[in-house]
C-alpha cells in the first residue's frame, strides 16, 4: 500500500520526477569549435549558510559543459558557455525534504530576483536534500540535483527553461518516461531553442 501511495504522489507532481536514469543510452559526442548560437549559463550553488563554499559540491564545471555541448547541443549548432559560477545562501531551497509537492513553487519564489535576464541560470542542490525531484525548469531558470547533472535530466530541464514542453516520444530529450533513452531534440524543438537563445542574447 505504501508503494502504491508513493507512486501516485510521484505521478501527480507537476514537475519532473525522479526515474531510473542509471543506464543511459551511449551518445557519441559531437563538438563544434565555434557554434553559431551561444548561450551563457550561470551555475549557482545553493548553500545552507555562509559557512559553506561551492567546493562542497566538487563539480568539474568544464567537464559538465563538455557533456552538455558534446552530447546534446553542439550537434545543433548551439553552444552552452559558462557565464558566472556563484553561490546562493538559501536554507529553504537547499533542503526541500519537507516541501514535497511544493518544490516548483518554492523554486520559483526563492530564485526570483537572483537570476540574470541575459542568460540561463542553473541552481544546484544536493540530491540527498529532496525526495521526488531530480530537476525543474522554468523561464531561464533550471534546478538540478547534483547527482543528476551528468544525466539526461540536465538537457531536459534546460529545454523546459527555454520554452520546450514534454513530448512523450521514446528517445526525445523532452520525454517524461524512459530517461535512459533520451538522446535528441527534434527539428521543431531545435528551432524553438535557437529562437529563445536569440531572444535572450538580445536582452
PDB file of C-alpha atoms in Angstrom:
ATOM      1  CA  UNK A   1       0.000   0.000   0.000  1.00  0.00           C
ATOM      2  CA  UNK A   2       2.854   2.387   0.842  1.00  0.00           C
ATOM      3  CA  UNK A   3       4.447   1.735  -2.562  1.00  0.00           C
ATOM      4  CA  UNK A   4       1.160   2.489  -4.331  1.00  0.00           C
ATOM      5  CA  UNK A   5       0.753   5.750  -2.390  1.00  0.00           C
ATOM      6  CA  UNK A   6       4.319   6.771  -3.250  1.00  0.00           C
ATOM      7  CA  UNK A   7       3.767   6.032  -6.941  1.00  0.00           C
ATOM      8  CA  UNK A   8       0.565   8.088  -7.035  1.00  0.00           C
ATOM      9  CA  UNK A   9       2.280  11.048  -5.376  1.00  0.00           C
ATOM     10  CA  UNK A  10       5.123  10.972  -7.878  1.00  0.00           C
ATOM     11  CA  UNK A  11       2.738  10.754 -10.849  1.00  0.00           C
ATOM     12  CA  UNK A  12       0.698  13.690  -9.589  1.00  0.00           C
ATOM     13  CA  UNK A  13       3.649  16.034  -9.170  1.00  0.00           C
ATOM     14  CA  UNK A  14       3.580  18.924 -11.668  1.00  0.00           C
ATOM     15  CA  UNK A  15       7.339  18.816 -12.090  1.00  0.00           C
ATOM     16  CA  UNK A  16       9.758  16.243 -13.423  1.00  0.00           C
ATOM     17  CA  UNK A  17      10.066  13.346 -11.021  1.00  0.00           C
ATOM     18  CA  UNK A  18      12.965  11.008 -10.447  1.00  0.00           C
ATOM     19  CA  UNK A  19      13.127   7.954 -12.697  1.00  0.00           C
ATOM     20  CA  UNK A  20      15.753   5.295 -13.263  1.00  0.00           C
ATOM     21  CA  UNK A  21      18.431   7.095 -15.248  1.00  0.00           C
ATOM     22  CA  UNK A  22      21.250   4.794 -14.221  1.00  0.00           C
ATOM     23  CA  UNK A  23      21.873   3.088 -17.570  1.00  0.00           C
ATOM     24  CA  UNK A  24      21.786   5.893 -20.147  1.00  0.00           C
ATOM     25  CA  UNK A  25      21.990   5.277 -23.855  1.00  0.00           C
ATOM     26  CA  UNK A  26      25.508   5.905 -25.142  1.00  0.00           C
ATOM     27  CA  UNK A  27      25.696   9.145 -27.112  1.00  0.00           C
ATOM     28  CA  UNK A  28      28.710   9.760 -29.327  1.00  0.00           C
ATOM     29  CA  UNK A  29      29.880  13.321 -28.508  1.00  0.00           C
ATOM     30  CA  UNK A  30      29.959  15.864 -31.332  1.00  0.00           C
ATOM     31  CA  UNK A  31      31.857  19.094 -30.664  1.00  0.00           C
ATOM     32  CA  UNK A  32      31.945  22.383 -32.571  1.00  0.00           C
ATOM     33  CA  UNK A  33      34.721  24.946 -32.091  1.00  0.00           C
ATOM     34  CA  UNK A  34      32.510  27.956 -32.703  1.00  0.00           C
ATOM     35  CA  UNK A  35      28.772  27.229 -32.755  1.00  0.00           C
ATOM     36  CA  UNK A  36      26.568  29.964 -34.200  1.00  0.00           C
ATOM     37  CA  UNK A  37      24.130  30.182 -31.296  1.00  0.00           C
ATOM     38  CA  UNK A  38      25.752  30.636 -27.891  1.00  0.00           C
ATOM     39  CA  UNK A  39      24.011  30.822 -24.543  1.00  0.00           C
ATOM     40  CA  UNK A  40      25.634  31.881 -21.271  1.00  0.00           C
ATOM     41  CA  UNK A  41      24.957  29.624 -18.314  1.00  0.00           C
ATOM     42  CA  UNK A  42      25.427  30.753 -14.725  1.00  0.00           C
ATOM     43  CA  UNK A  43      25.998  27.858 -12.337  1.00  0.00           C
ATOM     44  CA  UNK A  44      24.621  28.754  -8.914  1.00  0.00           C
ATOM     45  CA  UNK A  45      25.446  26.529  -5.954  1.00  0.00           C
ATOM     46  CA  UNK A  46      22.766  26.719  -3.282  1.00  0.00           C
ATOM     47  CA  UNK A  47      24.201  26.683   0.246  1.00  0.00           C
ATOM     48  CA  UNK A  48      22.525  26.368   3.666  1.00  0.00           C
ATOM     49  CA  UNK A  49      24.553  29.154   5.309  1.00  0.00           C
ATOM     50  CA  UNK A  50      27.679  31.314   4.983  1.00  0.00           C
ATOM     51  CA  UNK A  51      29.950  28.632   6.483  1.00  0.00           C
ATOM     52  CA  UNK A  52      29.848  26.539   3.312  1.00  0.00           C
ATOM     53  CA  UNK A  53      31.529  27.148  -0.055  1.00  0.00           C
ATOM     54  CA  UNK A  54      30.692  25.877  -3.540  1.00  0.00           C
ATOM     55  CA  UNK A  55      33.626  23.449  -3.250  1.00  0.00           C
ATOM     56  CA  UNK A  56      31.238  21.358  -1.112  1.00  0.00           C
ATOM     57  CA  UNK A  57      29.760  20.120  -4.403  1.00  0.00           C
ATOM     58  CA  UNK A  58      33.045  19.053  -6.027  1.00  0.00           C
ATOM     59  CA  UNK A  59      31.759  19.591  -9.591  1.00  0.00           C
ATOM     60  CA  UNK A  60      34.064  19.904 -12.589  1.00  0.00           C
ATOM     61  CA  UNK A  61      32.292  22.719 -14.452  1.00  0.00           C
ATOM     62  CA  UNK A  62      34.401  22.374 -17.600  1.00  0.00           C
ATOM     63  CA  UNK A  63      33.612  18.667 -17.813  1.00  0.00           C
ATOM     64  CA  UNK A  64      29.933  19.406 -17.272  1.00  0.00           C
ATOM     65  CA  UNK A  65      29.817  21.939 -20.115  1.00  0.00           C
ATOM     66  CA  UNK A  66      31.623  19.442 -22.359  1.00  0.00           C
ATOM     67  CA  UNK A  67      28.937  16.890 -21.508  1.00  0.00           C
ATOM     68  CA  UNK A  68      26.088  19.264 -22.360  1.00  0.00           C
ATOM     69  CA  UNK A  69      27.657  20.502 -25.573  1.00  0.00           C
ATOM     70  CA  UNK A  70      29.119  17.267 -26.865  1.00  0.00           C
ATOM     71  CA  UNK A  71      26.138  15.053 -26.186  1.00  0.00           C
ATOM     72  CA  UNK A  72      23.197  17.382 -26.774  1.00  0.00           C
ATOM     73  CA  UNK A  73      23.756  20.910 -28.067  1.00  0.00           C
ATOM     74  CA  UNK A  74      26.771  21.301 -30.370  1.00  0.00           C
ATOM     75  CA  UNK A  75      25.235  18.940 -32.923  1.00  0.00           C
ATOM     76  CA  UNK A  76      22.502  21.580 -33.379  1.00  0.00           C
ATOM     77  CA  UNK A  77      24.970  24.492 -33.764  1.00  0.00           C
ATOM     78  CA  UNK A  78      24.236  25.557 -30.167  1.00  0.00           C
ATOM     79  CA  UNK A  79      26.918  26.176 -27.562  1.00  0.00           C
ATOM     80  CA  UNK A  80      26.459  26.483 -23.803  1.00  0.00           C
ATOM     81  CA  UNK A  81      29.217  28.676 -22.321  1.00  0.00           C
ATOM     82  CA  UNK A  82      29.944  29.424 -18.693  1.00  0.00           C
ATOM     83  CA  UNK A  83      28.853  32.865 -17.578  1.00  0.00           C
ATOM     84  CA  UNK A  84      29.450  33.011 -13.831  1.00  0.00           C
ATOM     85  CA  UNK A  85      29.960  30.420 -11.143  1.00  0.00           C
ATOM     86  CA  UNK A  86      28.441  31.734  -7.929  1.00  0.00           C
ATOM     87  CA  UNK A  87      26.649  30.791  -4.730  1.00  0.00           C
ATOM     88  CA  UNK A  88      23.261  31.472  -3.200  1.00  0.00           C
ATOM     89  CA  UNK A  89      22.705  31.091   0.539  1.00  0.00           C
ATOM     90  CA  UNK A  90      19.128  29.889   0.872  1.00  0.00           C
ATOM     91  CA  UNK A  91      18.370  27.237   3.509  1.00  0.00           C
ATOM     92  CA  UNK A  92      14.789  26.708   2.318  1.00  0.00           C
ATOM     93  CA  UNK A  93      15.781  25.943  -1.261  1.00  0.00           C
ATOM     94  CA  UNK A  94      18.810  23.955  -0.102  1.00  0.00           C
ATOM     95  CA  UNK A  95      16.676  21.444   1.798  1.00  0.00           C
ATOM     96  CA  UNK A  96      13.370  20.502   0.148  1.00  0.00           C
ATOM     97  CA  UNK A  97      12.653  17.278   2.024  1.00  0.00           C
ATOM     98  CA  UNK A  98       9.754  18.773   3.969  1.00  0.00           C
ATOM     99  CA  UNK A  99       8.268  20.542   0.936  1.00  0.00           C
ATOM    100  CA  UNK A 100       7.173  17.609  -1.159  1.00  0.00           C
ATOM    101  CA  UNK A 101       4.668  18.637  -3.798  1.00  0.00           C
ATOM    102  CA  UNK A 102       5.601  22.319  -3.482  1.00  0.00           C
ATOM    103  CA  UNK A 103       9.116  22.150  -4.932  1.00  0.00           C
ATOM    104  CA  UNK A 104       8.232  24.025  -8.100  1.00  0.00           C
ATOM    105  CA  UNK A 105       6.534  26.911  -6.282  1.00  0.00           C
ATOM    106  CA  UNK A 106       9.390  27.192  -3.782  1.00  0.00           C
ATOM    107  CA  UNK A 107      11.987  27.170  -6.560  1.00  0.00           C
ATOM    108  CA  UNK A 108      10.237  29.974  -8.432  1.00  0.00           C
ATOM    109  CA  UNK A 109       9.743  32.041  -5.277  1.00  0.00           C
ATOM    110  CA  UNK A 110      13.206  31.579  -3.787  1.00  0.00           C
ATOM    111  CA  UNK A 111      15.109  32.289  -7.010  1.00  0.00           C
ATOM    112  CA  UNK A 112      13.095  35.321  -8.057  1.00  0.00           C
ATOM    113  CA  UNK A 113      15.411  38.298  -8.200  1.00  0.00           C
ATOM    114  CA  UNK A 114      18.585  36.177  -8.111  1.00  0.00           C
ATOM    115  CA  UNK A 115      18.690  35.286 -11.815  1.00  0.00           C
ATOM    116  CA  UNK A 116      20.093  37.345 -14.683  1.00  0.00           C
ATOM    117  CA  UNK A 117      17.909  38.057 -17.738  1.00  0.00           C
ATOM    118  CA  UNK A 118      20.620  37.719 -20.390  1.00  0.00           C
ATOM    119  CA  UNK A 119      21.467  34.086 -19.678  1.00  0.00           C
ATOM    120  CA  UNK A 120      20.329  30.745 -18.342  1.00  0.00           C
ATOM    121  CA  UNK A 121      20.538  30.378 -14.558  1.00  0.00           C
ATOM    122  CA  UNK A 122      21.151  26.899 -13.130  1.00  0.00           C
ATOM    123  CA  UNK A 123      20.664  26.255  -9.417  1.00  0.00           C
ATOM    124  CA  UNK A 124      22.163  23.122  -7.856  1.00  0.00           C
ATOM    125  CA  UNK A 125      21.353  21.413  -4.535  1.00  0.00           C
ATOM    126  CA  UNK A 126      22.436  18.042  -3.106  1.00  0.00           C
ATOM    127  CA  UNK A 127      20.373  15.066  -4.256  1.00  0.00           C
ATOM    128  CA  UNK A 128      20.002  13.981  -0.645  1.00  0.00           C
ATOM    129  CA  UNK A 129      18.038  17.139   0.189  1.00  0.00           C
ATOM    130  CA  UNK A 130      14.962  16.292  -1.850  1.00  0.00           C
ATOM    131  CA  UNK A 131      12.874  13.173  -2.353  1.00  0.00           C
ATOM    132  CA  UNK A 132      10.975  13.015  -5.637  1.00  0.00           C
ATOM    133  CA  UNK A 133      12.612  15.766  -7.695  1.00  0.00           C
ATOM    134  CA  UNK A 134      15.664  15.415  -9.928  1.00  0.00           C
ATOM    135  CA  UNK A 135      15.210  18.747 -11.673  1.00  0.00           C
ATOM    136  CA  UNK A 136      12.876  21.589 -12.592  1.00  0.00           C
ATOM    137  CA  UNK A 137      12.771  24.134 -15.374  1.00  0.00           C
ATOM    138  CA  UNK A 138      11.011  27.491 -15.570  1.00  0.00           C
ATOM    139  CA  UNK A 139      11.720  30.525 -17.730  1.00  0.00           C
ATOM    140  CA  UNK A 140      15.512  30.880 -17.936  1.00  0.00           C
ATOM    141  CA  UNK A 141      15.930  29.037 -14.639  1.00  0.00           C
ATOM    142  CA  UNK A 142      16.827  25.413 -14.094  1.00  0.00           C
ATOM    143  CA  UNK A 143      17.103  23.456 -10.882  1.00  0.00           C
ATOM    144  CA  UNK A 144      19.197  20.281 -10.822  1.00  0.00           C
ATOM    145  CA  UNK A 145      20.209  17.979  -8.006  1.00  0.00           C
ATOM    146  CA  UNK A 146      23.928  17.245  -8.104  1.00  0.00           C
ATOM    147  CA  UNK A 147      23.598  13.507  -8.833  1.00  0.00           C
ATOM    148  CA  UNK A 148      21.602  14.249 -11.989  1.00  0.00           C
ATOM    149  CA  UNK A 149      23.930  16.812 -13.571  1.00  0.00           C
ATOM    150  CA  UNK A 150      25.586  14.286 -15.865  1.00  0.00           C
ATOM    151  CA  UNK A 151      22.325  12.608 -16.840  1.00  0.00           C
ATOM    152  CA  UNK A 152      19.594  13.469 -19.312  1.00  0.00           C
ATOM    153  CA  UNK A 153      17.803  15.437 -16.611  1.00  0.00           C
ATOM    154  CA  UNK A 154      20.135  18.345 -17.454  1.00  0.00           C
ATOM    155  CA  UNK A 155      19.216  18.893 -21.138  1.00  0.00           C
ATOM    156  CA  UNK A 156      15.589  18.048 -20.307  1.00  0.00           C
ATOM    157  CA  UNK A 157      15.315  20.823 -17.722  1.00  0.00           C
ATOM    158  CA  UNK A 158      17.312  23.240 -19.880  1.00  0.00           C
ATOM    159  CA  UNK A 159      14.741  22.519 -22.575  1.00  0.00           C
ATOM    160  CA  UNK A 160      11.942  23.489 -20.177  1.00  0.00           C
ATOM    161  CA  UNK A 161      13.750  26.680 -19.188  1.00  0.00           C
ATOM    162  CA  UNK A 162      13.937  27.625 -22.880  1.00  0.00           C
ATOM    163  CA  UNK A 163      10.252  27.038 -23.510  1.00  0.00           C
ATOM    164  CA  UNK A 164      10.027  23.375 -24.526  1.00  0.00           C
ATOM    165  CA  UNK A 165       7.196  21.200 -23.212  1.00  0.00           C
ATOM    166  CA  UNK A 166       7.021  17.468 -22.591  1.00  0.00           C
ATOM    167  CA  UNK A 167       6.892  15.257 -25.674  1.00  0.00           C
ATOM    168  CA  UNK A 168       6.440  11.626 -24.766  1.00  0.00           C
ATOM    169  CA  UNK A 169       8.292  10.091 -27.676  1.00  0.00           C
ATOM    170  CA  UNK A 170      10.945   7.499 -26.855  1.00  0.00           C
ATOM    171  CA  UNK A 171      14.383   8.983 -27.348  1.00  0.00           C
ATOM    172  CA  UNK A 172      13.292  12.609 -27.266  1.00  0.00           C
ATOM    173  CA  UNK A 173      15.051  14.763 -24.680  1.00  0.00           C
ATOM    174  CA  UNK A 174      11.719  16.159 -23.516  1.00  0.00           C
ATOM    175  CA  UNK A 175      10.119  12.787 -22.817  1.00  0.00           C
ATOM    176  CA  UNK A 176       8.910  12.227 -19.250  1.00  0.00           C
ATOM    177  CA  UNK A 177       9.437   8.487 -19.488  1.00  0.00           C
ATOM    178  CA  UNK A 178      12.433   6.232 -20.153  1.00  0.00           C
ATOM    179  CA  UNK A 179      15.066   8.910 -19.433  1.00  0.00           C
ATOM    180  CA  UNK A 180      17.804   6.393 -20.252  1.00  0.00           C
ATOM    181  CA  UNK A 181      16.680   6.544 -23.916  1.00  0.00           C
ATOM    182  CA  UNK A 182      16.712  10.343 -24.230  1.00  0.00           C
ATOM    183  CA  UNK A 183      19.227  11.438 -26.838  1.00  0.00           C
ATOM    184  CA  UNK A 184      17.916  14.124 -29.210  1.00  0.00           C
ATOM    185  CA  UNK A 185      15.767  17.164 -29.811  1.00  0.00           C
ATOM    186  CA  UNK A 186      13.609  17.121 -32.949  1.00  0.00           C
ATOM    187  CA  UNK A 187      13.888  19.841 -35.616  1.00  0.00           C
ATOM    188  CA  UNK A 188      10.947  21.866 -34.269  1.00  0.00           C
ATOM    189  CA  UNK A 189      12.427  21.842 -30.788  1.00  0.00           C
ATOM    190  CA  UNK A 190      15.802  22.948 -32.126  1.00  0.00           C
ATOM    191  CA  UNK A 191      14.159  25.871 -33.931  1.00  0.00           C
ATOM    192  CA  UNK A 192      12.428  26.909 -30.716  1.00  0.00           C
ATOM    193  CA  UNK A 193      15.643  26.619 -28.703  1.00  0.00           C
ATOM    194  CA  UNK A 194      17.509  28.794 -31.206  1.00  0.00           C
ATOM    195  CA  UNK A 195      14.769  31.417 -31.233  1.00  0.00           C
ATOM    196  CA  UNK A 196      14.801  31.586 -27.435  1.00  0.00           C
ATOM    197  CA  UNK A 197      18.603  31.901 -27.380  1.00  0.00           C
ATOM    198  CA  UNK A 198      18.453  34.780 -29.880  1.00  0.00           C
ATOM    199  CA  UNK A 199      15.801  36.500 -27.746  1.00  0.00           C
ATOM    200  CA  UNK A 200      17.834  36.071 -24.542  1.00  0.00           C
ATOM    201  CA  UNK A 201      21.031  37.341 -26.164  1.00  0.00           C
ATOM    202  CA  UNK A 202      19.248  40.500 -27.343  1.00  0.00           C
ATOM    203  CA  UNK A 203      18.223  41.490 -23.805  1.00  0.00           C
TER     204      UNK A 203
END
